[in-house]
Amino acid sequence: MKVILKQFGNVKWKKKTSISDTRIKDSNIFGTYNIRIDGDSFEGKYKDTEFSIVETFILLTK
């Protein structure tokens, strides 16, 4: 993974999330959920654009 990320410049790979639960809920992209399991996280800047990506499993149970 580190070899691939080097191709994009200043990108960091983490196992811990960098996006808060509040920020995800406030975005209204995913709707209502009560289970969230995060995977890998990527942060960086590419061509003057800052970004954060988190692999996330989101589920609503009753």
Short mmCIF file of N, CA and C in Angstrom, two decimals:
data_model
loop_
_atom_site.label_atom_id
_atom_site.label_comp_id
_atom_site.label_asym_id
_atom_site.label_seq_id
_atom_site.Cartn_x
_atom_site.Cartn_y
_atom_site.Cartn_z
N MET A 1 0.82 -1.19 0.00
CA MET A 1 0.00 0.00 0.00
C MET A 1 0.87 1.26 0.00
N LYS A 2 1.94 1.24 0.75
CA LYS A 2 2.81 2.42 0.82
C LYS A 2 3.40 2.77 -0.54
N VAL A 3 3.71 1.77 -1.34
CA VAL A 3 4.28 2.02 -2.67
C VAL A 3 3.26 2.73 -3.56
N ILE A 4 2.01 2.29 -3.50
CA ILE A 4 0.96 2.91 -4.30
C ILE A 4 0.71 4.35 -3.84
N LEU A 5 0.63 4.57 -2.54
CA LEU A 5 0.35 5.90 -2.02
C LEU A 5 1.44 6.91 -2.35
N LYS A 6 2.67 6.46 -2.47
CA LYS A 6 3.77 7.37 -2.84
C LYS A 6 3.54 8.00 -4.20
N GLN A 7 2.83 7.33 -5.08
CA GLN A 7 2.56 7.86 -6.42
C GLN A 7 1.66 9.09 -6.38
N PHE A 8 0.93 9.27 -5.29
CA PHE A 8 0.01 10.40 -5.16
C PHE A 8 0.60 11.54 -4.33
N GLY A 9 1.83 11.44 -3.94
CA GLY A 9 2.46 12.52 -3.19
C GLY A 9 2.26 12.40 -1.70
N ASN A 10 1.75 13.46 -1.09
CA ASN A 10 1.63 13.55 0.35
C ASN A 10 0.34 12.88 0.85
N VAL A 11 0.31 11.55 0.83
CA VAL A 11 -0.85 10.79 1.30
C VAL A 11 -0.41 9.88 2.44
N LYS A 12 -1.18 9.88 3.53
CA LYS A 12 -0.85 9.05 4.69
C LYS A 12 -1.92 8.00 4.87
N TRP A 13 -1.50 6.80 5.17
CA TRP A 13 -2.39 5.66 5.42
C TRP A 13 -2.40 5.39 6.91
N LYS A 14 -3.60 5.27 7.47
CA LYS A 14 -3.73 4.99 8.89
C LYS A 14 -4.72 3.86 9.10
N LYS A 15 -4.59 3.17 10.21
CA LYS A 15 -5.57 2.16 10.56
C LYS A 15 -6.69 2.75 11.42
N LYS A 16 -6.46 3.95 11.92
CA LYS A 16 -7.45 4.61 12.77
C LYS A 16 -8.15 5.71 11.96
N THR A 17 -9.45 5.85 12.16
CA THR A 17 -10.23 6.81 11.40
C THR A 17 -9.84 8.25 11.71
N SER A 18 -10.08 9.12 10.74
CA SER A 18 -9.81 10.54 10.92
C SER A 18 -11.08 11.36 10.74
N ILE A 19 -12.21 10.70 10.49
CA ILE A 19 -13.48 11.39 10.30
C ILE A 19 -14.39 11.04 11.47
N SER A 20 -14.89 12.07 12.15
CA SER A 20 -15.71 11.84 13.33
C SER A 20 -17.10 11.33 12.96
N ASP A 21 -17.73 10.67 13.90
CA ASP A 21 -19.10 10.18 13.72
C ASP A 21 -20.05 11.36 13.49
N THR A 22 -19.82 12.45 14.20
CA THR A 22 -20.65 13.64 14.04
C THR A 22 -20.57 14.19 12.62
N ARG A 23 -19.37 14.22 12.08
CA ARG A 23 -19.19 14.75 10.71
C ARG A 23 -19.91 13.87 9.69
N ILE A 24 -19.86 12.57 9.86
CA ILE A 24 -20.57 11.66 8.95
C ILE A 24 -22.07 11.87 9.05
N LYS A 25 -22.59 11.92 10.28
CA LYS A 25 -24.03 12.12 10.47
C LYS A 25 -24.49 13.48 9.93
N ASP A 26 -23.71 14.52 10.17
CA ASP A 26 -24.07 15.86 9.70
C ASP A 26 -24.06 15.97 8.17
N SER A 27 -23.32 15.11 7.49
CA SER A 27 -23.26 15.16 6.03
C SER A 27 -24.56 14.68 5.39
N ASN A 28 -25.34 13.86 6.10
CA ASN A 28 -26.59 13.29 5.59
C ASN A 28 -26.40 12.44 4.33
N ILE A 29 -25.20 11.99 4.08
CA ILE A 29 -24.94 11.16 2.90
C ILE A 29 -25.45 9.73 3.12
N PHE A 30 -25.31 9.22 4.34
CA PHE A 30 -25.60 7.81 4.60
C PHE A 30 -26.91 7.56 5.32
N GLY A 31 -27.62 8.59 5.74
CA GLY A 31 -28.87 8.40 6.46
C GLY A 31 -28.62 7.95 7.89
N THR A 32 -29.64 7.30 8.45
CA THR A 32 -29.58 6.87 9.84
C THR A 32 -28.86 5.54 9.97
N TYR A 33 -28.01 5.45 10.98
CA TYR A 33 -27.32 4.19 11.26
C TYR A 33 -27.01 4.12 12.75
N ASN A 34 -26.78 2.90 13.25
CA ASN A 34 -26.41 2.76 14.66
C ASN A 34 -25.19 1.86 14.85
N ILE A 35 -24.63 1.37 13.75
CA ILE A 35 -23.38 0.60 13.81
C ILE A 35 -22.44 1.16 12.75
N ARG A 36 -21.21 1.41 13.17
CA ARG A 36 -20.18 1.90 12.26
C ARG A 36 -18.88 1.18 12.58
N ILE A 37 -18.30 0.56 11.57
CA ILE A 37 -17.03 -0.14 11.72
C ILE A 37 -16.08 0.41 10.66
N ASP A 38 -15.01 1.06 11.10
CA ASP A 38 -14.06 1.67 10.17
C ASP A 38 -12.92 0.73 9.83
N GLY A 39 -12.47 0.86 8.60
CA GLY A 39 -11.29 0.15 8.15
C GLY A 39 -10.14 1.13 8.00
N ASP A 40 -9.43 1.01 6.91
CA ASP A 40 -8.28 1.89 6.65
C ASP A 40 -8.73 3.33 6.41
N SER A 41 -7.80 4.24 6.64
CA SER A 41 -8.05 5.66 6.45
C SER A 41 -6.91 6.26 5.63
N PHE A 42 -7.25 7.15 4.71
CA PHE A 42 -6.27 7.81 3.87
C PHE A 42 -6.48 9.31 3.97
N GLU A 43 -5.41 10.05 4.19
CA GLU A 43 -5.47 11.51 4.25
C GLU A 43 -4.35 12.07 3.41
N GLY A 44 -4.60 13.22 2.82
CA GLY A 44 -3.52 13.84 2.08
C GLY A 44 -3.97 15.02 1.27
N LYS A 45 -3.10 15.40 0.38
CA LYS A 45 -3.35 16.51 -0.52
C LYS A 45 -2.87 16.08 -1.90
N TYR A 46 -3.73 16.23 -2.89
CA TYR A 46 -3.39 15.87 -4.26
C TYR A 46 -3.81 17.01 -5.18
N LYS A 47 -2.84 17.58 -5.88
CA LYS A 47 -3.08 18.70 -6.79
C LYS A 47 -3.90 19.80 -6.11
N ASP A 48 -3.43 20.26 -4.97
CA ASP A 48 -4.04 21.35 -4.20
C ASP A 48 -5.41 21.03 -3.62
N THR A 49 -5.79 19.77 -3.58
CA THR A 49 -7.06 19.36 -2.98
C THR A 49 -6.80 18.45 -1.79
N GLU A 50 -7.23 18.91 -0.60
CA GLU A 50 -7.08 18.09 0.60
C GLU A 50 -8.23 17.09 0.68
N PHE A 51 -7.93 15.87 1.15
CA PHE A 51 -8.97 14.86 1.23
C PHE A 51 -8.76 13.93 2.41
N SER A 52 -9.86 13.30 2.85
CA SER A 52 -9.86 12.24 3.85
C SER A 52 -10.81 11.16 3.36
N ILE A 53 -10.33 9.93 3.32
CA ILE A 53 -11.14 8.79 2.89
C ILE A 53 -11.06 7.73 3.98
N VAL A 54 -12.21 7.21 4.38
CA VAL A 54 -12.24 6.14 5.37
C VAL A 54 -13.10 5.01 4.82
N GLU A 55 -12.55 3.80 4.82
CA GLU A 55 -13.33 2.62 4.46
C GLU A 55 -14.24 2.32 5.65
N THR A 56 -15.55 2.42 5.46
CA THR A 56 -16.48 2.33 6.58
C THR A 56 -17.64 1.41 6.24
N PHE A 57 -18.00 0.56 7.19
CA PHE A 57 -19.19 -0.28 7.13
C PHE A 57 -20.23 0.38 8.02
N ILE A 58 -21.37 0.75 7.44
CA ILE A 58 -22.43 1.43 8.18
C ILE A 58 -23.70 0.59 8.08
N LEU A 59 -24.37 0.40 9.23
CA LEU A 59 -25.54 -0.47 9.27
C LEU A 59 -26.58 0.10 10.23
N LEU A 60 -27.85 -0.10 9.89
CA LEU A 60 -28.94 0.25 10.78
C LEU A 60 -29.61 -1.04 11.23
N THR A 61 -29.62 -1.28 12.53
CA THR A 61 -30.30 -2.45 13.09
C THR A 61 -31.48 -1.96 13.91
N LYS A 62 -32.42 -2.81 14.08
CA LYS A 62 -33.63 -2.44 14.84
C LYS A 62 -33.56 -2.97 16.25
#
